Structures are given as structure tokens and as C-alpha cells.
PDB file of C-alpha atoms and ligand atoms in Angstrom:
ATOM      1  CA  MET U   1      58.136   9.597  14.110  1.00 40.00           C
ATOM      2  CA  THR U   2      56.247  12.841  14.402  1.00 41.00           C
ATOM      3  CA  GLU U   3      55.917  14.846  17.507  1.00 41.00           C
ATOM      4  CA  PRO U   4      53.913  13.404  20.216  1.00 43.00           C
ATOM      5  CA  ALA U   5      51.643  16.301  20.429  1.00 43.00           C
ATOM      6  CA  PRO U   6      48.903  15.017  18.441  1.00 43.00           C
ATOM      7  CA  THR U   7      48.945  11.582  20.090  1.00 45.00           C
ATOM      8  CA  ARG U   8      48.663  13.329  23.282  1.00 46.00           C
ATOM      9  CA  ARG U   9      45.287  14.670  22.590  1.00 44.00           C
ATOM     10  CA  HIS U  10      44.113  11.644  21.061  1.00 49.00           C
ATOM     11  CA  PHE U  11      45.111   9.937  24.000  1.00 49.00           C
ATOM     12  CA  LEU U  12      43.384  12.057  26.659  1.00 48.00           C
ATOM     13  CA  THR U  13      40.478  12.296  24.635  1.00 48.00           C
ATOM     14  CA  ALA U  14      39.751   8.819  23.994  1.00 47.00           C
ATOM     15  CA  THR U  15      41.130   8.677  28.102  1.00 46.00           C
ATOM     16  CA  ALA U  16      38.542  10.785  29.020  1.00 43.00           C
ATOM     17  CA  LEU U  17      35.486   9.099  27.430  1.00 41.00           C
ATOM     18  CA  ALA U  18      36.519   5.779  28.303  1.00 44.00           C
ATOM     19  CA  ALA U  19      37.010   7.023  32.070  1.00 42.00           C
ATOM     20  CA  ALA U  20      33.985   9.145  32.554  1.00 39.00           C
ATOM     21  CA  GLY U  21      32.802   8.852  35.719  1.00 36.00           C
ATOM     22  CA  THR U  22      36.167   7.338  37.569  1.00 38.00           C
ATOM     23  CA  THR U  23      38.935   8.123  38.460  1.00 38.00           C
ATOM     24  CA  LEU U  24      40.862   6.815  36.458  1.00 40.00           C
ATOM     25  CA  GLY U  25      41.150  10.375  33.767  1.00 42.00           C
ATOM     26  CA  ALA U  26      42.482  12.075  36.655  1.00 38.00           C
ATOM     27  CA  ALA U  27      44.604   9.816  37.353  1.00 42.00           C
ATOM     28  CA  ALA U  28      45.838  10.015  33.616  1.00 44.00           C
ATOM     29  CA  LEU U  29      45.743  13.645  33.907  1.00 40.00           C
ATOM     30  CA  THR U  30      48.250  14.274  36.971  1.00 42.00           C
ATOM     31  CA  ALA U  31      50.510  11.646  34.902  1.00 45.00           C
ATOM     32  CA  CYS U  32      50.893  14.071  32.092  1.00 43.00           C
ATOM     33  CA  ALA U  33      50.990  16.361  33.646  1.00 39.00           C
ATOM     34  CA  ALA U  34      54.575  15.289  35.594  1.00 46.00           C
ATOM     35  CA  ASN U  35      55.467  13.669  32.426  1.00 44.00           C
ATOM     36  CA  ASP U  36      55.268  17.312  30.654  1.00 40.00           C
ATOM     37  CA  GLN U  37      57.775  18.574  33.092  1.00 39.00           C
ATOM     38  CA  GLY U  38      60.042  16.152  31.670  1.00 40.00           C
ATOM     39  CA  ALA U  39      59.444  16.783  28.318  1.00 39.00           C
ATOM     40  CA  LYS U  40      59.364  20.451  27.707  1.00 35.00           C
ATOM     41  CA  SER U  41      62.921  20.192  27.672  1.00 37.00           C
ATOM     42  CA  ASN U  42      63.218  18.404  24.715  1.00 36.00           C
ATOM     43  CA  THR U  43      59.783  18.920  22.332  1.00 36.00           C
ATOM     44  CA  THR U  44      61.993  18.573  19.310  1.00 37.00           C
ATOM     45  CA  GLN U  45      62.971  14.392  19.460  1.00 40.00           C
ATOM     46  CA  THR U  46      60.551  11.809  19.835  1.00 41.00           C
ATOM     47  CA  PRO U  47      60.510  10.299  23.421  1.00 42.00           C
ATOM     48  CA  ALA U  48      62.150   7.112  22.212  1.00 42.00           C
ATOM     49  CA  ALA U  49      64.792   8.885  20.110  1.00 39.00           C
ATOM     50  CA  ALA U  50      65.638  11.621  23.452  1.00 40.00           C
ATOM     51  CA  ALA U  51      67.174   9.154  25.497  1.00 41.00           C
ATOM     52  CA  PRO U  52      70.359   9.411  25.614  1.00 42.00           C
ATOM     53  CA  ALA U  53      70.880   5.734  25.831  1.00 41.00           C
ATOM     54  CA  GLY U  54      67.589   4.818  23.906  1.00 44.00           C
ATOM     55  CA  GLY U  55      65.298   3.081  26.925  1.00 45.00           C
ATOM     56  CA  GLY U  56      68.382   2.365  28.849  1.00 46.00           C
ATOM     57  CA  GLY U  57      71.355   0.920  30.081  1.00 46.00           C
ATOM     58  CA  PRO U  58      75.284   2.281  29.139  1.00 50.00           C
ATOM     59  CA  ALA U  59      76.042   4.443  26.621  1.00 52.00           C
ATOM     60  CA  VAL U  60      77.038   1.753  24.310  1.00 64.00           C
ATOM     61  CA  GLU U  61      73.326   0.810  23.709  1.00 82.00           C
ATOM     62  CA  PRO U  62      72.275   3.016  20.037  1.00 87.00           C
ATOM     63  CA  PRO U  63      68.738   5.163  20.715  1.00 89.00           C
ATOM     64  CA  VAL U  64      65.869   3.208  20.294  1.00 95.00           C
ATOM     65  CA  THR U  65      63.639   4.573  17.434  1.00 94.00           C
ATOM     66  CA  THR U  66      61.607   1.459  15.776  1.00 98.00           C
ATOM     67  CA  GLY U  67      59.085  -1.140  16.976  1.00 98.00           C
ATOM     68  CA  GLU U  68      61.359  -3.424  15.534  1.00 98.00           C
ATOM     69  CA  GLN U  69      64.535  -2.381  17.383  1.00 98.00           C
ATOM     70  CA  ALA U  70      62.370  -2.219  20.829  1.00 98.00           C
ATOM     71  CA  LEU U  71      61.635  -6.258  20.357  1.00 98.00           C
ATOM     72  CA  GLU U  72      64.964  -6.669  19.171  1.00 97.00           C
ATOM     73  CA  ARG U  73      66.182  -5.056  22.757  1.00 97.00           C
ATOM     74  CA  LEU U  74      63.958  -7.030  24.050  1.00 98.00           C
ATOM     75  CA  GLN U  75      65.131 -10.396  22.832  1.00 98.00           C
ATOM     76  CA  GLU U  76      68.494  -9.603  23.720  1.00 97.00           C
ATOM     77  CA  GLY U  77      67.446  -8.811  27.127  1.00 97.00           C
ATOM     78  CA  ASN U  78      65.589 -12.090  27.137  1.00 98.00           C
ATOM     79  CA  ALA U  79      68.716 -13.685  25.933  1.00 98.00           C
ATOM     80  CA  ARG U  80      70.807 -12.337  28.346  1.00 97.00           C
ATOM     81  CA  PHE U  81      68.480 -13.610  30.978  1.00 97.00           C
ATOM     82  CA  VAL U  82      68.280 -17.537  29.865  1.00 98.00           C
ATOM     83  CA  SER U  83      72.157 -17.630  29.650  1.00 97.00           C
ATOM     84  CA  ASP U  84      72.406 -16.332  33.633  1.00 96.00           C
ATOM     85  CA  GLN U  85      74.007 -13.354  32.118  1.00 95.00           C
ATOM     86  CA  ALA U  86      72.039 -10.625  32.944  1.00 94.00           C
ATOM     87  CA  GLY U  87      73.294  -7.150  33.095  1.00 91.00           C
ATOM     88  CA  HIS U  88      71.014  -5.537  35.436  1.00 86.00           C
ATOM     89  CA  ASP U  89      72.823  -2.031  34.317  1.00 88.00           C
ATOM     90  CA  ASP U  90      69.923   0.081  34.433  1.00 92.00           C
ATOM     91  CA  GLU U  91      69.333  -0.370  38.183  1.00 92.00           C
ATOM     92  CA  GLY U  92      72.111   1.101  39.980  1.00 92.00           C
ATOM     93  CA  THR U  93      72.317   4.869  41.228  1.00 94.00           C
ATOM     94  CA  GLU U  94      73.755   6.580  37.737  1.00 93.00           C
ATOM     95  CA  ARG U  95      70.740   5.171  36.290  1.00 94.00           C
ATOM     96  CA  ARG U  96      68.029   6.496  38.735  1.00 95.00           C
ATOM     97  CA  VAL U  97      69.501   9.792  38.567  1.00 95.00           C
ATOM     98  CA  ALA U  98      69.792   9.485  35.020  1.00 93.00           C
ATOM     99  CA  VAL U  99      66.475   9.603  34.983  1.00 94.00           C
ATOM    100  CA  SER U 100      64.740  11.109  37.798  1.00 95.00           C
ATOM    101  CA  GLN U 101      63.711  14.425  35.828  1.00 95.00           C
ATOM    102  CA  ALA U 102      62.150  12.776  32.516  1.00 95.00           C
ATOM    103  CA  GLN U 103      61.414   9.168  31.243  1.00 95.00           C
ATOM    104  CA  HIS U 104      61.952   7.594  27.889  1.00 95.00           C
ATOM    105  CA  PRO U 105      60.599   4.184  28.196  1.00 97.00           C
ATOM    106  CA  PHE U 106      61.229   2.073  24.718  1.00 98.00           C
ATOM    107  CA  ALA U 107      58.327  -0.438  24.974  1.00 98.00           C
ATOM    108  CA  THR U 108      55.019  -1.028  26.466  1.00 98.00           C
ATOM    109  CA  VAL U 109      54.500  -4.601  27.951  1.00 98.00           C
ATOM    110  CA  LEU U 110      51.094  -5.992  28.967  1.00 98.00           C
ATOM    111  CA  GLY U 111      51.708  -9.449  31.068  1.00 98.00           C
ATOM    112  CA  CYS U 112      50.292 -11.664  33.642  1.00 98.00           C
ATOM    113  CA  VAL U 113      50.575 -10.999  37.256  1.00 97.00           C
ATOM    114  CA  ASP U 114      52.152 -14.443  37.781  1.00 98.00           C
ATOM    115  CA  SER U 115      54.835 -13.799  40.307  1.00 98.00           C
ATOM    116  CA  ARG U 116      57.180 -16.153  38.108  1.00 98.00           C
ATOM    117  CA  VAL U 117      57.480 -13.480  35.254  1.00 98.00           C
ATOM    118  CA  PRO U 118      58.617 -10.432  36.855  1.00 98.00           C
ATOM    119  CA  ILE U 119      58.622  -8.396  33.154  1.00 98.00           C
ATOM    120  CA  GLU U 120      61.449  -6.384  33.483  1.00 97.00           C
ATOM    121  CA  LEU U 121      63.784  -9.371  34.995  1.00 97.00           C
ATOM    122  CA  VAL U 122      62.807 -11.486  32.198  1.00 98.00           C
ATOM    123  CA  PHE U 123      64.532  -9.068  29.770  1.00 98.00           C
ATOM    124  CA  ASP U 124      66.899  -7.603  32.042  1.00 97.00           C
ATOM    125  CA  ARG U 125      65.977  -4.032  31.894  1.00 97.00           C
ATOM    126  CA  GLY U 126      65.913  -1.523  34.389  1.00 96.00           C
ATOM    127  CA  LEU U 127      64.874   2.056  35.927  1.00 96.00           C
ATOM    128  CA  GLY U 128      63.326   4.443  32.942  1.00 96.00           C
ATOM    129  CA  ASP U 129      63.034   1.211  30.511  1.00 97.00           C
ATOM    130  CA  LEU U 130      59.659  -0.733  30.208  1.00 98.00           C
ATOM    131  CA  VAL U 131      56.296   0.338  30.891  1.00 98.00           C
ATOM    132  CA  VAL U 132      54.841  -2.241  32.578  1.00 98.00           C
ATOM    133  CA  VAL U 133      51.300  -2.801  33.274  1.00 98.00           C
ATOM    134  CA  ARG U 134      50.069  -6.412  34.502  1.00 98.00           C
ATOM    135  CA  SER U 135      46.573  -8.114  35.058  1.00 97.00           C
ATOM    136  CA  ALA U 136      45.985 -11.739  35.408  1.00 97.00           C
ATOM    137  CA  GLY U 137      45.772 -13.473  32.112  1.00 97.00           C
ATOM    138  CA  GLU U 138      46.635 -10.148  30.452  1.00 98.00           C
ATOM    139  CA  VAL U 139      42.631  -9.067  31.218  1.00 97.00           C
ATOM    140  CA  LEU U 140      42.108  -5.830  29.867  1.00 97.00           C
ATOM    141  CA  ASP U 141      39.710  -3.691  31.406  1.00 96.00           C
ATOM    142  CA  HIS U 142      39.441   0.385  31.058  1.00 96.00           C
ATOM    143  CA  SER U 143      42.282   0.687  33.470  1.00 97.00           C
ATOM    144  CA  VAL U 144      44.719  -1.602  31.546  1.00 98.00           C
ATOM    145  CA  THR U 145      44.202  -0.219  28.522  1.00 98.00           C
ATOM    146  CA  GLY U 146      44.012   2.951  29.475  1.00 98.00           C
ATOM    147  CA  SER U 147      47.462   2.687  31.162  1.00 98.00           C
ATOM    148  CA  LEU U 148      48.652   0.790  28.408  1.00 98.00           C
ATOM    149  CA  GLU U 149      47.073   3.901  26.018  1.00 98.00           C
ATOM    150  CA  PHE U 150      49.347   5.447  28.132  1.00 97.00           C
ATOM    151  CA  GLY U 151      52.623   4.327  27.459  1.00 98.00           C
ATOM    152  CA  VAL U 152      52.307   4.557  23.651  1.00 98.00           C
ATOM    153  CA  ALA U 153      50.522   7.746  23.605  1.00 98.00           C
ATOM    154  CA  GLU U 154      51.890   9.270  26.299  1.00 97.00           C
ATOM    155  CA  LEU U 155      55.293   8.285  26.487  1.00 97.00           C
ATOM    156  CA  GLY U 156      55.436   7.327  23.021  1.00 97.00           C
ATOM    157  CA  THR U 157      56.764   3.764  23.538  1.00 98.00           C
ATOM    158  CA  PRO U 158      57.003   2.722  19.290  1.00 98.00           C
ATOM    159  CA  LEU U 159      56.572  -1.040  21.028  1.00 98.00           C
ATOM    160  CA  LEU U 160      52.975  -2.509  22.196  1.00 98.00           C
ATOM    161  CA  LEU U 161      54.155  -6.266  23.481  1.00 98.00           C
ATOM    162  CA  VAL U 162      51.417  -8.693  25.072  1.00 98.00           C
ATOM    163  CA  LEU U 163      53.006 -11.179  26.817  1.00 98.00           C
ATOM    164  CA  GLY U 164      51.323 -14.193  27.352  1.00 98.00           C
ATOM    165  CA  HIS U 165      52.949 -17.511  29.783  1.00 98.00           C
ATOM    166  CA  GLN U 166      53.589 -20.941  29.935  1.00 98.00           C
ATOM    167  CA  ARG U 167      50.942 -22.873  32.490  1.00 98.00           C
ATOM    168  CA  CYS U 168      49.120 -19.421  33.107  1.00 98.00           C
ATOM    169  CA  GLY U 169      46.884 -20.183  36.224  1.00 96.00           C
ATOM    170  CA  ALA U 170      44.420 -17.423  35.118  1.00 96.00           C
ATOM    171  CA  VAL U 171      43.664 -19.546  32.222  1.00 96.00           C
ATOM    172  CA  ASP U 172      44.050 -22.588  34.105  1.00 96.00           C
ATOM    173  CA  ALA U 173      41.292 -21.778  36.436  1.00 93.00           C
ATOM    174  CA  THR U 174      38.967 -20.490  33.427  1.00 94.00           C
ATOM    175  CA  ILE U 175      38.843 -23.641  31.561  1.00 93.00           C
ATOM    176  CA  LYS U 176      38.212 -25.321  34.771  1.00 91.00           C
ATOM    177  CA  ALA U 177      35.144 -23.153  35.822  1.00 90.00           C
ATOM    178  CA  LEU U 178      34.120 -23.431  32.518  1.00 88.00           C
ATOM    179  CA  ASP U 179      34.385 -27.399  32.450  1.00 86.00           C
ATOM    180  CA  ALA U 180      32.569 -27.490  35.831  1.00 85.00           C
ATOM    181  CA  GLU U 181      30.046 -24.899  34.880  1.00 73.00           C
ATOM    182  CA  GLY U 182      30.168 -22.601  37.723  1.00 66.00           C
ATOM    183  CA  ASP U 183      30.030 -19.192  39.063  1.00 66.00           C
ATOM    184  CA  ILE U 184      31.663 -16.949  36.699  1.00 66.00           C
ATOM    185  CA  SER U 185      33.871 -14.874  37.731  1.00 87.00           C
ATOM    186  CA  TYR U 186      34.912 -11.316  35.883  1.00 87.00           C
ATOM    187  CA  LEU U 187      38.302 -12.664  35.060  1.00 91.00           C
ATOM    188  CA  VAL U 188      36.195 -16.418  33.984  1.00 93.00           C
ATOM    189  CA  LYS U 189      34.142 -14.042  31.416  1.00 93.00           C
ATOM    190  CA  ALA U 190      37.027 -12.369  30.129  1.00 95.00           C
ATOM    191  CA  LEU U 191      38.974 -15.320  29.346  1.00 96.00           C
ATOM    192  CA  GLN U 192      36.082 -17.373  27.767  1.00 95.00           C
ATOM    193  CA  PRO U 193      36.434 -16.340  24.764  1.00 97.00           C
ATOM    194  CA  ALA U 194      40.297 -17.561  24.672  1.00 98.00           C
ATOM    195  CA  VAL U 195      39.216 -21.098  26.031  1.00 96.00           C
ATOM    196  CA  GLN U 196      36.656 -21.017  23.435  1.00 96.00           C
ATOM    197  CA  GLN U 197      38.631 -19.930  20.302  1.00 95.00           C
ATOM    198  CA  ALA U 198      41.538 -22.642  21.191  1.00 96.00           C
ATOM    199  CA  ALA U 199      38.858 -25.154  21.510  1.00 94.00           C
ATOM    200  CA  GLY U 200      39.740 -27.758  18.315  1.00 91.00           C
ATOM    201  CA  ARG U 201      42.806 -27.223  17.891  1.00 94.00           C
ATOM    202  CA  PRO U 202      45.516 -29.926  18.028  1.00 96.00           C
ATOM    203  CA  GLY U 203      47.919 -29.863  20.954  1.00 96.00           C
ATOM    204  CA  ASP U 204      47.579 -28.859  24.594  1.00 96.00           C
ATOM    205  CA  ARG U 205      44.554 -27.259  25.497  1.00 96.00           C
ATOM    206  CA  LEU U 206      46.027 -24.623  28.007  1.00 97.00           C
ATOM    207  CA  THR U 207      48.461 -24.253  25.943  1.00 98.00           C
ATOM    208  CA  ASN U 208      46.149 -23.340  22.661  1.00 98.00           C
ATOM    209  CA  ALA U 209      43.673 -20.954  25.020  1.00 98.00           C
ATOM    210  CA  ILE U 210      46.917 -19.155  26.364  1.00 98.00           C
ATOM    211  CA  HIS U 211      48.045 -18.793  22.763  1.00 98.00           C
ATOM    212  CA  ALA U 212      44.845 -17.710  21.577  1.00 98.00           C
ATOM    213  CA  ASN U 213      44.088 -15.011  24.863  1.00 98.00           C
ATOM    214  CA  VAL U 214      47.181 -13.629  23.178  1.00 98.00           C
ATOM    215  CA  GLU U 215      45.382 -13.063  19.892  1.00 98.00           C
ATOM    216  CA  LEU U 216      42.657 -11.698  21.130  1.00 98.00           C
ATOM    217  CA  VAL U 217      43.799  -9.207  23.367  1.00 98.00           C
ATOM    218  CA  LEU U 218      46.004  -7.881  20.825  1.00 98.00           C
ATOM    219  CA  ALA U 219      42.626  -7.766  18.831  1.00 98.00           C
ATOM    220  CA  GLN U 220      41.037  -6.049  21.349  1.00 98.00           C
ATOM    221  CA  LEU U 221      43.586  -3.769  21.579  1.00 98.00           C
ATOM    222  CA  ARG U 222      44.021  -2.767  18.014  1.00 98.00           C
ATOM    223  CA  LYS U 223      40.240  -1.290  18.194  1.00 98.00           C
ATOM    224  CA  SER U 224      40.896   0.958  21.325  1.00 98.00           C
ATOM    225  CA  ALA U 225      41.149   4.398  19.492  1.00 97.00           C
ATOM    226  CA  VAL U 226      44.029   5.556  20.965  1.00 98.00           C
ATOM    227  CA  ILE U 227      46.223   2.546  20.015  1.00 98.00           C
ATOM    228  CA  GLY U 228      44.124   1.259  16.894  1.00 98.00           C
ATOM    229  CA  PRO U 229      45.723   4.582  14.807  1.00 98.00           C
ATOM    230  CA  LEU U 230      48.808   4.875  15.999  1.00 98.00           C
ATOM    231  CA  GLU U 231      49.814   1.084  14.591  1.00 98.00           C
ATOM    232  CA  LYS U 232      48.225   1.943  11.285  1.00 98.00           C
ATOM    233  CA  SER U 233      50.325   5.470  11.243  1.00 97.00           C
ATOM    234  CA  GLY U 234      53.184   3.178  11.522  1.00 97.00           C
ATOM    235  CA  LYS U 235      54.190   4.837  14.900  1.00 97.00           C
ATOM    236  CA  LEU U 236      53.688   1.686  16.694  1.00 98.00           C
ATOM    237  CA  LYS U 237      54.613  -1.996  16.413  1.00 98.00           C
ATOM    238  CA  LEU U 238      52.009  -4.419  18.045  1.00 98.00           C
ATOM    239  CA  ALA U 239      53.620  -7.824  18.886  1.00 98.00           C
ATOM    240  CA  GLY U 240      52.409 -11.086  21.003  1.00 98.00           C
ATOM    241  CA  ALA U 241      54.533 -13.058  22.623  1.00 98.00           C
ATOM    242  CA  TYR U 242      54.689 -16.576  24.858  1.00 98.00           C
ATOM    243  CA  TYR U 243      56.666 -17.333  27.878  1.00 98.00           C
ATOM    244  CA  GLU U 244      58.015 -20.734  29.032  1.00 97.00           C
ATOM    245  CA  LEU U 245      58.570 -21.409  32.623  1.00 96.00           C
ATOM    246  CA  ASP U 246      60.804 -24.029  31.902  1.00 97.00           C
ATOM    247  CA  THR U 247      63.850 -21.985  29.989  1.00 97.00           C
ATOM    248  CA  GLY U 248      62.597 -18.371  30.548  1.00 97.00           C
ATOM    249  CA  LYS U 249      62.484 -18.172  27.155  1.00 98.00           C
ATOM    250  CA  VAL U 250      60.092 -15.059  25.926  1.00 98.00           C
ATOM    251  CA  ILE U 251      58.891 -16.102  21.927  1.00 98.00           C
ATOM    252  CA  ILE U 252      57.288 -13.390  19.817  1.00 97.00           C
ATOM    253  CA  SER U 253      54.835 -14.956  18.131  1.00 92.00           C
TER     254      SER U 253
HETATM  255 ZN1   ZN F   1      49.204 -15.859  34.002  1.00 71.31          ZN
END
């Protein structure tokens, strides 16, 4: 990976364009300015590589520099969560102080607002580890996409993960609304393509729609002027995943 400056400029430009006339641009610029203070002290390394503990935890953790490594780290954390071995290493005072001046998260994760899928808990990560964006059914809008762009471009995480989950109520409500031909709310409208794409696939209708939604969200994110080029350059890995409520397992697509 190279220095984050070029992608940062792209991010600011794209965000300003996408958020013209809204408060998002101002919020993003404020956030960028705040991050500059931390970044100035470490301009020769990539954000992920600059972190002493590679995005968190005890000093035994090697730095995360690639999307594959970030994915492995998330899977390791999920394995601890599933087996009731969660370490909660990045949640104490030591970690809070360590990341108080600058942050170097190693993954950006888009998940659902479902109360049973708290991202940091599912992956056993703590302060300064993950950029987490949540919306019902992982539905994208300018704010959600802009926040994800901030994570990958400004904070330089080498991984962007879209995490769907079992029995997603937002997708289920969309199926029911479409079947009833009732009012089409914003969420239903946004999730409708996933339900339609999954139509006819063998197996459970809701589960299929949830998987299709993750695929479609990833496809939409690849169209972002910030995210698409980052992936093409090899600096960013995009991945989809499915969280099983029954087992706690995250299954990478
Ligand atoms: Zn959900």
C-alpha cells in the first residue's frame, strides 16, 4: 500500500459531490480534519501498518496490512466469540489510552441494525479496531456509503465487509410488504431488488434474499468513485458474509 494522501483527495472530492447540499460533506470534512492530527505524526506508513498492534489488542498481534489478513483476524475473533473464548482485549483503559490520539482500524464493516448482531462483539474486537456502519438490512444511502468511504479511504482499512444475517427482519418485512402489495417504504424499495433476484432459487426464500442482498450491496459499493478504484488498485478487499443467529458463526461468502 502507498501513502493514503491520493485516496484521501478522491474521498473528499467524491464525498463533496455526493453530499452536495447536505450536512454530510461538512461532517466528513470535520472528521477528516480530526483525523489529520493523528495522521501527521505517522505519514510514512499506511494507517493499518502504522498501528503498533495492527488494529488492536495485545502486543502479540502482528500488524494487519492486507485485506486477507484483516479477514483472518475477524474470523479468529468470531471463532473466539462462538466458543465463548472472547478475550475483550481491546476494551480496557490501556487500549483506550493507546488509541486516544490516533486511530488505525483494520476493517470497515457494514452490518444490520439488528440488536442480536453487534459487530464488535461478534468479532471480539474493541476500541479502535473496526469502523462500523449499521443500517437496517445493510441498505445504502448517501450517508451510509459516505461513511463506508470514510472508513476505507480516510482511515485506510484494507477490508470492507458487508455482513448480512440470518432471519433479517428488514428483508423479511420486505418480502411480506411485496406479497401484500402494500405501501412501499424506503427500506422495502431498497431491498426489493434482493427479494426479486432471489426469486426462484431453491431453498428458503428469506435466507436466499438475505444472501442476494449482500451481493447487491457489494455490487452497489463497487460503483462508488472511492471504493471501486481502491479495490481495483488492490489496496482494498471487498467481501460479503452471513451471520448465523443460531450458532454465532460468521460465514464468509
Ligand atoms: Zn437485519
